[in-house]
PDB file of C-alpha atoms and ligand atoms in Angstrom:
ATOM      1  CA  UNK P   6      86.721 122.485 -62.503  1.00  0.00           C
ATOM      2  CA  UNK P   7      85.119 125.605 -60.193  1.00  0.00           C
ATOM      3  CA  UNK P   8      86.823 129.291 -59.816  1.00  0.00           C
ATOM      4  CA  UNK P   9      90.098 128.847 -58.201  1.00  0.00           C
ATOM      5  CA  UNK P  10      91.123 130.913 -55.115  1.00  0.00           C
ATOM      6  CA  UNK P  11      93.703 132.573 -57.383  1.00  0.00           C
ATOM      7  CA  UNK P  12      91.320 133.687 -59.192  1.00  0.00           C
ATOM      8  CA  UNK P  13      89.253 134.411 -57.009  1.00  0.00           C
ATOM      9  CA  UNK P  14      92.018 137.055 -55.562  1.00  0.00           C
ATOM     10  CA  UNK P  15      92.600 138.437 -58.974  1.00  0.00           C
ATOM     11  CA  UNK P  16      90.656 140.465 -61.264  1.00  0.00           C
ATOM     12  CA  UNK P  17      88.977 138.947 -64.174  1.00  0.00           C
ATOM     13  CA  UNK P  18      89.715 139.877 -67.455  1.00  0.00           C
ATOM     14  CA  UNK P  19      87.565 142.538 -68.906  1.00  0.00           C
ATOM     15  CA  UNK P  20      87.335 141.399 -72.184  1.00  0.00           C
ATOM     16  CA  UNK P  21      87.230 137.883 -73.691  1.00  0.00           C
ATOM     17  CA  UNK P  22      86.901 137.355 -77.373  1.00  0.00           C
ATOM     18  CA  UNK P  23      86.029 134.566 -78.827  1.00  0.00           C
ATOM     19  CA  UNK P  24      85.848 132.907 -82.608  1.00  0.00           C
ATOM     20  CA  UNK P  25      83.644 130.010 -82.305  1.00  0.00           C
ATOM     21  CA  UNK P  26      84.897 127.536 -84.494  1.00  0.00           C
ATOM     22  CA  UNK P  27      84.130 124.171 -85.415  1.00  0.00           C
ATOM     23  CA  UNK P  28      80.452 123.475 -84.724  1.00  0.00           C
ATOM     24  CA  UNK P  29      80.800 121.933 -89.032  1.00  0.00           C
ATOM     25  CA  UNK P  30      84.035 119.070 -87.872  1.00  0.00           C
ATOM     26  CA  UNK P  31      81.714 118.612 -84.504  1.00  0.00           C
ATOM     27  CA  UNK P  32      78.474 117.594 -86.753  1.00  0.00           C
ATOM     28  CA  UNK P  33      79.950 115.638 -88.906  1.00  0.00           C
ATOM     29  CA  UNK P  34      82.169 113.565 -86.453  1.00  0.00           C
ATOM     30  CA  UNK P  35      79.184 112.986 -84.898  1.00  0.00           C
ATOM     31  CA  UNK P  36      77.141 111.860 -88.058  1.00  0.00           C
ATOM     32  CA  UNK P  37      74.709 114.685 -88.372  1.00  0.00           C
ATOM     33  CA  UNK P  38      74.170 117.734 -90.988  1.00  0.00           C
ATOM     34  CA  UNK P  39      76.433 120.969 -89.730  1.00  0.00           C
ATOM     35  CA  UNK P  40      73.666 123.007 -89.275  1.00  0.00           C
ATOM     36  CA  UNK P  41      73.276 120.712 -86.126  1.00  0.00           C
ATOM     37  CA  UNK P  42      76.857 121.736 -84.839  1.00  0.00           C
ATOM     38  CA  UNK P  43      75.552 125.290 -85.326  1.00  0.00           C
ATOM     39  CA  UNK P  44      72.457 124.345 -83.233  1.00  0.00           C
ATOM     40  CA  UNK P  45      74.490 122.526 -80.223  1.00  0.00           C
ATOM     41  CA  UNK P  46      77.133 125.753 -80.789  1.00  0.00           C
ATOM     42  CA  UNK P  47      74.151 128.000 -79.360  1.00  0.00           C
ATOM     43  CA  UNK P  48      74.605 125.865 -76.015  1.00  0.00           C
ATOM     44  CA  UNK P  49      77.910 126.754 -75.879  1.00  0.00           C
ATOM     45  CA  UNK P  50      77.402 130.407 -76.948  1.00  0.00           C
ATOM     46  CA  UNK P  51      74.493 130.149 -73.196  1.00  0.00           C
ATOM     47  CA  UNK P  52      76.715 128.270 -71.291  1.00  0.00           C
ATOM     48  CA  UNK P  53      79.720 130.469 -71.565  1.00  0.00           C
ATOM     49  CA  UNK P  54      77.525 133.812 -71.747  1.00  0.00           C
ATOM     50  CA  UNK P  55      76.644 132.547 -67.692  1.00  0.00           C
ATOM     51  CA  UNK P  56      79.959 131.182 -67.221  1.00  0.00           C
ATOM     52  CA  UNK P  57      81.835 135.183 -68.160  1.00  0.00           C
ATOM     53  CA  UNK P  58      78.655 137.226 -66.448  1.00  0.00           C
ATOM     54  CA  UNK P  59      79.415 134.917 -63.774  1.00  0.00           C
ATOM     55  CA  UNK P  60      82.991 135.547 -63.445  1.00  0.00           C
ATOM     56  CA  UNK P  61      82.558 138.705 -63.782  1.00  0.00           C
ATOM     57  CA  UNK P  62      83.991 139.305 -66.874  1.00  0.00           C
ATOM     58  CA  UNK P  63      82.598 143.220 -68.484  1.00  0.00           C
ATOM     59  CA  UNK P  64      82.911 141.946 -72.394  1.00  0.00           C
ATOM     60  CA  UNK P  65      82.492 138.167 -73.515  1.00  0.00           C
ATOM     61  CA  UNK P  66      82.834 138.841 -78.038  1.00  0.00           C
ATOM     62  CA  UNK P  67      81.751 136.046 -79.521  1.00  0.00           C
ATOM     63  CA  UNK P  68      82.167 135.513 -83.240  1.00  0.00           C
ATOM     64  CA  UNK P  69      79.038 134.761 -84.550  1.00  0.00           C
ATOM     65  CA  UNK P  70      78.855 135.762 -88.183  1.00  0.00           C
ATOM     66  CA  UNK P  71      81.627 136.958 -90.248  1.00  0.00           C
ATOM     67  CA  UNK P  72      81.194 138.838 -93.475  1.00  0.00           C
ATOM     68  CA  UNK P  73      82.879 135.721 -94.962  1.00  0.00           C
ATOM     69  CA  UNK P  74      80.472 133.996 -94.080  1.00  0.00           C
ATOM     70  CA  UNK P  75      78.216 135.384 -96.451  1.00  0.00           C
ATOM     71  CA  UNK P  76      79.611 133.523 -99.183  1.00  0.00           C
ATOM     72  CA  UNK P  77      78.276 129.650 -97.682  1.00  0.00           C
ATOM     73  CA  UNK P  78      76.018 127.866 -99.043  1.00  0.00           C
ATOM     74  CA  UNK P  79      72.271 129.880 -99.080  1.00  0.00           C
ATOM     75  CA  UNK P  80      70.568 126.827 -96.967  1.00  0.00           C
ATOM     76  CA  UNK P  81      73.924 127.171 -94.312  1.00  0.00           C
ATOM     77  CA  UNK P  82      73.056 130.919 -94.129  1.00  0.00           C
ATOM     78  CA  UNK P  83      69.737 131.073 -93.194  1.00  0.00           C
ATOM     79  CA  UNK P  84      69.938 127.950 -90.514  1.00  0.00           C
ATOM     80  CA  UNK P  85      72.425 130.158 -89.477  1.00  0.00           C
ATOM     81  CA  UNK P  86      70.016 133.602 -89.323  1.00  0.00           C
ATOM     82  CA  UNK P  87      67.369 131.706 -87.627  1.00  0.00           C
ATOM     83  CA  UNK P  88      69.428 130.635 -84.862  1.00  0.00           C
ATOM     84  CA  UNK P  89      70.237 133.793 -84.148  1.00  0.00           C
ATOM     85  CA  UNK P  90      66.457 134.802 -83.725  1.00  0.00           C
ATOM     86  CA  UNK P  91      65.592 131.787 -82.212  1.00  0.00           C
ATOM     87  CA  UNK P  92      68.763 132.757 -79.493  1.00  0.00           C
ATOM     88  CA  UNK P  93      66.850 136.504 -79.150  1.00  0.00           C
ATOM     89  CA  UNK P  94      63.865 135.080 -79.213  1.00  0.00           C
ATOM     90  CA  UNK P  95      64.933 133.102 -75.834  1.00  0.00           C
ATOM     91  CA  UNK P  96      67.483 134.044 -74.285  1.00  0.00           C
ATOM     92  CA  UNK P  97      66.466 138.341 -74.579  1.00  0.00           C
ATOM     93  CA  UNK P  98      64.409 137.829 -71.213  1.00  0.00           C
ATOM     94  CA  UNK P  99      66.857 135.598 -69.586  1.00  0.00           C
ATOM     95  CA  UNK P 100      69.136 138.218 -70.413  1.00  0.00           C
ATOM     96  CA  UNK P 101      67.411 140.808 -69.310  1.00  0.00           C
ATOM     97  CA  UNK P 102      66.990 138.161 -65.303  1.00  0.00           C
ATOM     98  CA  UNK P 103      70.839 138.557 -65.687  1.00  0.00           C
ATOM     99  CA  UNK P 104      71.429 142.569 -65.850  1.00  0.00           C
ATOM    100  CA  UNK P 105      73.520 141.516 -69.510  1.00  0.00           C
ATOM    101  CA  UNK P 106      73.137 144.058 -71.710  1.00  0.00           C
ATOM    102  CA  UNK P 107      73.625 142.401 -75.555  1.00  0.00           C
ATOM    103  CA  UNK P 108      74.926 144.603 -78.651  1.00  0.00           C
ATOM    104  CA  UNK P 109      76.373 143.964 -81.708  1.00  0.00           C
ATOM    105  CA  UNK P 110      79.254 144.768 -83.877  1.00  0.00           C
ATOM    106  CA  UNK P 111      79.626 144.477 -88.222  1.00  0.00           C
ATOM    107  CA  UNK P 112      77.699 145.254 -90.855  1.00  0.00           C
ATOM    108  CA  UNK P 113      74.355 144.620 -89.434  1.00  0.00           C
ATOM    109  CA  UNK P 114      71.976 146.434 -92.740  1.00  0.00           C
ATOM    110  CA  UNK P 115      73.154 143.587 -94.593  1.00  0.00           C
ATOM    111  CA  UNK P 116      71.060 141.411 -92.555  1.00  0.00           C
ATOM    112  CA  UNK P 117      67.945 140.612 -93.198  1.00  0.00           C
ATOM    113  CA  UNK P 118      65.110 142.832 -91.766  1.00  0.00           C
ATOM    114  CA  UNK P 119      63.573 139.982 -89.905  1.00  0.00           C
ATOM    115  CA  UNK P 120      66.518 139.569 -88.337  1.00  0.00           C
ATOM    116  CA  UNK P 121      67.508 143.111 -88.042  1.00  0.00           C
ATOM    117  CA  UNK P 122      64.693 143.863 -85.855  1.00  0.00           C
ATOM    118  CA  UNK P 123      64.547 140.774 -83.870  1.00  0.00           C
ATOM    119  CA  UNK P 124      68.250 142.420 -82.686  1.00  0.00           C
ATOM    120  CA  UNK P 125      67.496 145.687 -82.477  1.00  0.00           C
ATOM    121  CA  UNK P 126      64.755 144.978 -79.987  1.00  0.00           C
ATOM    122  CA  UNK P 127      67.120 142.669 -78.121  1.00  0.00           C
ATOM    123  CA  UNK P 128      69.583 145.369 -77.837  1.00  0.00           C
ATOM    124  CA  UNK P 129      66.762 148.004 -76.983  1.00  0.00           C
ATOM    125  CA  UNK P 130      65.248 145.257 -74.280  1.00  0.00           C
ATOM    126  CA  UNK P 131      68.644 145.253 -72.026  1.00  0.00           C
ATOM    127  CA  UNK P 132      69.802 148.458 -72.961  1.00  0.00           C
ATOM    128  CA  UNK P 133      69.214 148.748 -68.911  1.00  0.00           C
ATOM    129  CA  UNK P 134      71.263 146.217 -68.239  1.00  0.00           C
ATOM    130  CA  UNK P 135      74.735 147.408 -66.014  1.00  0.00           C
ATOM    131  CA  UNK P 136      76.617 144.018 -65.985  1.00  0.00           C
ATOM    132  CA  UNK P 137      78.202 142.275 -68.514  1.00  0.00           C
ATOM    133  CA  UNK P 138      78.372 143.407 -71.943  1.00  0.00           C
ATOM    134  CA  UNK P 139      77.634 140.152 -74.950  1.00  0.00           C
ATOM    135  CA  UNK P 140      78.116 141.750 -77.747  1.00  0.00           C
ATOM    136  CA  UNK P 141      77.551 139.971 -81.206  1.00  0.00           C
ATOM    137  CA  UNK P 142      79.705 139.968 -84.376  1.00  0.00           C
ATOM    138  CA  UNK P 143      77.009 139.615 -87.297  1.00  0.00           C
ATOM    139  CA  UNK P 144      78.630 140.282 -90.873  1.00  0.00           C
ATOM    140  CA  UNK P 145      81.162 141.652 -88.776  1.00  0.00           C
ATOM    141  CA  UNK P 146      84.735 141.741 -90.820  1.00  0.00           C
ATOM    142  CA  UNK P 147      87.478 143.715 -89.548  1.00  0.00           C
ATOM    143  CA  UNK P 148      89.119 145.028 -92.348  1.00  0.00           C
ATOM    144  CA  UNK P 149      85.276 146.816 -93.547  1.00  0.00           C
ATOM    145  CA  UNK P 150      85.219 147.675 -89.229  1.00  0.00           C
ATOM    146  CA  UNK P 151      88.710 149.328 -89.933  1.00  0.00           C
ATOM    147  CA  UNK P 152      87.518 150.574 -93.291  1.00  0.00           C
ATOM    148  CA  UNK P 153      84.252 152.240 -92.400  1.00  0.00           C
ATOM    149  CA  UNK P 154      85.901 154.311 -89.190  1.00  0.00           C
ATOM    150  CA  UNK P 155      88.183 155.748 -91.729  1.00  0.00           C
ATOM    151  CA  UNK P 156      85.436 156.580 -94.321  1.00  0.00           C
ATOM    152  CA  UNK P 157      83.948 158.117 -91.192  1.00  0.00           C
ATOM    153  CA  UNK P 158      86.725 160.106 -90.038  1.00  0.00           C
ATOM    154  CA  UNK P 159      88.024 161.242 -93.854  1.00  0.00           C
ATOM    155  CA  UNK P 160      84.065 162.691 -93.864  1.00  0.00           C
ATOM    156  CA  UNK P 161      84.951 164.279 -90.828  1.00  0.00           C
ATOM    157  CA  UNK P 162      87.837 165.821 -91.631  1.00  0.00           C
ATOM    158  CA  UNK P 163      86.503 167.238 -95.089  1.00  0.00           C
ATOM    159  CA  UNK P 164      84.028 168.938 -92.777  1.00  0.00           C
ATOM    160  CA  UNK P 165      85.977 170.686 -90.896  1.00  0.00           C
ATOM    161  CA  UNK P 166      85.659 168.877 -87.508  1.00  0.00           C
ATOM    162  CA  UNK P 167      89.236 167.508 -87.251  1.00  0.00           C
ATOM    163  CA  UNK P 168      92.709 168.375 -89.200  1.00  0.00           C
ATOM    164  CA  UNK P 169      94.173 165.102 -90.393  1.00  0.00           C
ATOM    165  CA  UNK P 170      97.178 165.844 -87.913  1.00  0.00           C
ATOM    166  CA  UNK P 171      94.022 164.984 -85.301  1.00  0.00           C
ATOM    167  CA  UNK P 172      93.992 161.271 -86.546  1.00  0.00           C
ATOM    168  CA  UNK P 173      95.597 159.277 -83.483  1.00  0.00           C
ATOM    169  CA  UNK P 174      94.457 156.068 -81.857  1.00  0.00           C
ATOM    170  CA  UNK P 175      91.777 157.611 -79.863  1.00  0.00           C
ATOM    171  CA  UNK P 176      89.956 158.998 -82.878  1.00  0.00           C
ATOM    172  CA  UNK P 177      90.054 155.494 -84.495  1.00  0.00           C
ATOM    173  CA  UNK P 178      88.566 154.129 -81.448  1.00  0.00           C
ATOM    174  CA  UNK P 179      86.145 156.123 -80.816  1.00  0.00           C
ATOM    175  CA  UNK P 180      85.137 155.508 -84.774  1.00  0.00           C
ATOM    176  CA  UNK P 181      85.146 152.124 -85.010  1.00  0.00           C
ATOM    177  CA  UNK P 182      81.592 149.333 -83.661  1.00  0.00           C
ATOM    178  CA  UNK P 183      83.926 148.726 -80.379  1.00  0.00           C
ATOM    179  CA  UNK P 184      83.356 152.239 -79.400  1.00  0.00           C
ATOM    180  CA  UNK P 185      83.990 152.636 -75.588  1.00  0.00           C
ATOM    181  CA  UNK P 186      84.633 149.134 -74.768  1.00  0.00           C
ATOM    182  CA  UNK P 187      88.058 148.178 -73.570  1.00  0.00           C
ATOM    183  CA  UNK P 188      90.709 145.839 -76.317  1.00  0.00           C
ATOM    184  CA  UNK P 189      90.376 142.596 -74.983  1.00  0.00           C
ATOM    185  CA  UNK P 190      92.529 140.749 -72.963  1.00  0.00           C
ATOM    186  CA  UNK P 191      91.826 137.537 -73.861  1.00  0.00           C
ATOM    187  CA  UNK P 192      91.360 135.971 -77.612  1.00  0.00           C
ATOM    188  CA  UNK P 193      90.512 132.323 -78.067  1.00  0.00           C
ATOM    189  CA  UNK P 194      89.787 130.503 -80.737  1.00  0.00           C
ATOM    190  CA  UNK P 195      88.142 126.855 -81.085  1.00  0.00           C
ATOM    191  CA  UNK P 196      88.038 123.916 -83.674  1.00  0.00           C
ATOM    192  CA  UNK P 197      92.811 123.839 -83.680  1.00  0.00           C
ATOM    193  CA  UNK P 198      93.155 126.493 -86.215  1.00  0.00           C
ATOM    194  CA  UNK P 199      95.547 129.157 -85.597  1.00  0.00           C
ATOM    195  CA  UNK P 200      94.083 131.942 -87.265  1.00  0.00           C
ATOM    196  CA  UNK P 201      92.778 134.828 -86.394  1.00  0.00           C
ATOM    197  CA  UNK P 202      90.206 135.379 -89.553  1.00  0.00           C
ATOM    198  CA  UNK P 203      89.203 139.047 -90.151  1.00  0.00           C
ATOM    199  CA  UNK P 204      88.351 139.544 -86.083  1.00  0.00           C
ATOM    200  CA  UNK P 205      88.610 142.580 -84.603  1.00  0.00           C
ATOM    201  CA  UNK P 206      92.246 142.941 -86.229  1.00  0.00           C
ATOM    202  CA  UNK P 207      92.574 146.559 -84.333  1.00  0.00           C
ATOM    203  CA  UNK P 208      91.240 146.010 -80.937  1.00  0.00           C
ATOM    204  CA  UNK P 209      93.552 142.687 -80.638  1.00  0.00           C
ATOM    205  CA  UNK P 210      96.907 144.556 -80.962  1.00  0.00           C
ATOM    206  CA  UNK P 211      97.371 143.181 -77.190  1.00  0.00           C
ATOM    207  CA  UNK P 212      95.449 140.305 -76.515  1.00  0.00           C
ATOM    208  CA  UNK P 213      96.682 137.571 -75.473  1.00  0.00           C
ATOM    209  CA  UNK P 214      95.573 134.664 -78.295  1.00  0.00           C
ATOM    210  CA  UNK P 215      94.153 131.435 -76.777  1.00  0.00           C
ATOM    211  CA  UNK P 216      93.879 128.506 -79.162  1.00  0.00           C
ATOM    212  CA  UNK P 217      92.085 125.202 -77.832  1.00  0.00           C
ATOM    213  CA  UNK P 218      91.542 121.933 -80.709  1.00  0.00           C
ATOM    214  CA  UNK P 219      88.095 121.612 -78.950  1.00  0.00           C
ATOM    215  CA  UNK P 220      85.332 121.947 -81.114  1.00  0.00           C
ATOM    216  CA  UNK P 221      82.919 124.711 -80.349  1.00  0.00           C
ATOM    217  CA  UNK P 222      79.990 122.232 -79.401  1.00  0.00           C
ATOM    218  CA  UNK P 223      82.523 120.836 -76.641  1.00  0.00           C
ATOM    219  CA  UNK P 224      83.941 123.923 -75.639  1.00  0.00           C
ATOM    220  CA  UNK P 225      83.005 123.703 -71.742  1.00  0.00           C
ATOM    221  CA  UNK P 226      83.692 125.889 -68.839  1.00  0.00           C
ATOM    222  CA  UNK P 227      86.349 124.165 -66.657  1.00  0.00           C
ATOM    223  CA  UNK P 228      88.154 125.030 -69.563  1.00  0.00           C
ATOM    224  CA  UNK P 229      87.429 128.573 -69.919  1.00  0.00           C
ATOM    225  CA  UNK P 230      88.139 128.811 -66.824  1.00  0.00           C
ATOM    226  CA  UNK P 231      91.702 126.710 -67.126  1.00  0.00           C
ATOM    227  CA  UNK P 232      92.584 129.072 -69.654  1.00  0.00           C
ATOM    228  CA  UNK P 233      91.476 132.499 -67.297  1.00  0.00           C
ATOM    229  CA  UNK P 234      93.990 130.730 -65.113  1.00  0.00           C
ATOM    230  CA  UNK P 235      97.056 130.420 -68.068  1.00  0.00           C
ATOM    231  CA  UNK P 236      95.797 134.102 -68.737  1.00  0.00           C
ATOM    232  CA  UNK P 237      96.261 135.228 -64.777  1.00  0.00           C
ATOM    233  CA  UNK P 238      99.867 133.827 -64.828  1.00  0.00           C
ATOM    234  CA  UNK P 239     100.861 135.756 -67.830  1.00  0.00           C
ATOM    235  CA  UNK P 240     103.096 138.981 -67.478  1.00  0.00           C
ATOM    236  CA  UNK P 241     101.788 141.246 -69.962  1.00  0.00           C
ATOM    237  CA  UNK P 242     104.046 144.175 -70.766  1.00  0.00           C
ATOM    238  CA  UNK P 243     102.518 146.182 -73.682  1.00  0.00           C
ATOM    239  CA  UNK P 244     106.436 146.949 -75.559  1.00  0.00           C
ATOM    240  CA  UNK P 245     107.488 147.505 -72.242  1.00  0.00           C
ATOM    241  CA  UNK P 246     110.689 146.440 -69.686  1.00  0.00           C
ATOM    242  CA  UNK P 247     108.851 145.055 -66.457  1.00  0.00           C
ATOM    243  CA  UNK P 248     110.987 144.998 -63.243  1.00  0.00           C
ATOM    244  CA  UNK P 249     109.992 141.217 -61.732  1.00  0.00           C
ATOM    245  CA  UNK P 250     108.149 141.731 -58.767  1.00  0.00           C
ATOM    246  CA  UNK P 251     106.328 145.119 -59.520  1.00  0.00           C
ATOM    247  CA  UNK P 252     104.541 144.008 -62.455  1.00  0.00           C
ATOM    248  CA  UNK P 253     100.843 144.606 -61.762  1.00  0.00           C
ATOM    249  CA  UNK P 254      98.100 144.894 -64.593  1.00  0.00           C
ATOM    250  CA  UNK P 255      97.487 147.608 -66.774  1.00  0.00           C
ATOM    251  CA  UNK P 256      94.443 147.669 -67.182  1.00  0.00           C
TER     252      UNK P 256
HETATM  253  C1  FPP K 310      82.473 128.747 -86.989  1.00  0.00           C
HETATM  254  O1  FPP K 310      81.988 127.040 -87.185  1.00  0.00           O
HETATM  255  C2  FPP K 310      81.115 128.932 -86.830  1.00  0.00           C
HETATM  256  C3  FPP K 310      79.834 130.074 -86.985  1.00  0.00           C
HETATM  257  C4  FPP K 310      80.149 129.826 -88.015  1.00  0.00           C
HETATM  258  C5  FPP K 310      78.780 130.465 -87.062  1.00  0.00           C
HETATM  259  C6  FPP K 310      79.001 130.402 -84.997  1.00  0.00           C
HETATM  260  C7  FPP K 310      76.987 130.507 -84.730  1.00  0.00           C
HETATM  261  C8  FPP K 310      76.966 129.744 -83.871  1.00  0.00           C
HETATM  262  C9  FPP K 310      77.854 129.155 -82.679  1.00  0.00           C
HETATM  263  C10 FPP K 310      75.608 129.392 -83.080  1.00  0.00           C
HETATM  264  C11 FPP K 310      74.469 130.626 -83.556  1.00  0.00           C
HETATM  265  C12 FPP K 310      75.702 131.742 -82.469  1.00  0.00           C
HETATM  266  C13 FPP K 310      74.634 132.268 -81.612  1.00  0.00           C
HETATM  267  C14 FPP K 310      74.943 133.653 -81.038  1.00  0.00           C
HETATM  268  C15 FPP K 310      73.118 132.617 -80.874  1.00  0.00           C
HETATM  269  P1  FPP K 310      81.988 126.256 -88.626  1.00  0.00           P
HETATM  270  O2  FPP K 310      81.040 125.960 -89.120  1.00  0.00           O
HETATM  271  O3  FPP K 310      83.379 126.748 -89.148  1.00  0.00           O
HETATM  272  O4  FPP K 310      82.927 124.757 -88.782  1.00  0.00           O
HETATM  273  P2  FPP K 310      84.060 123.787 -88.910  1.00  0.00           P
HETATM  274  O5  FPP K 310      85.279 124.836 -89.422  1.00  0.00           O
HETATM  275  O6  FPP K 310      84.042 122.594 -87.928  1.00  0.00           O
HETATM  276  O7  FPP K 310      83.506 124.192 -90.635  1.00  0.00           O
END
């Protein structure tokens, strides 16, 4: 499926967030070890990054490793970290060529120092990219992020920088890892489960949610374009009543 005429005329979603689920099941279905599913999943990451950049998406957030994923068998955690390093080494040059800026959210201090160094290096090297932001959620949990923001705000209230009455959505947004990014317009979860699994709990407040049965390694640009097409037909009211025919997307 190519970008349709309707899509051409319409504004692309600013921010797409994806829970990339189903790598393990894909591997089992094909008679491989789970790690192979993650490897093929990393190829889907490449395709989706290119597709989103081409469509004009401003931010693509990928849930690469959750705070709960640390509880997986040590071998699988090590394989995922190795894959991440390979990805950063392999892709940084291509991200620069595509003018994509890399950013990461999550408790990155928990990462092994070699992975963290690679990640910081890739973020630094791509920092002048003025096109899409590729935002990797690594060692990320939505509740952790909210706790960290609350603790930071408490410290600032204690120091006299703000009063309690000044704590509002704007201030909380500014203390989240995603500070400065627009909220996701679309959240896609592949792999057939209907959960958000501690992903962007604050930021998904008004996102349109899409759950696909496709396992992440099989997720295609065609399916992404179909989701975007559907999104563009949805009426987003943000809690308000909109007069028929007068709806314009609130950004
Ligand atoms: C969930 O599938 C997927 C993950 C926990 C890791 C996602 C990682 C990648 C797609 C590859 C590496 C990422 C980058 C950015 C290079 P699952 O293992 O829970 O699958 P299952 O539900 O079928 O077991």
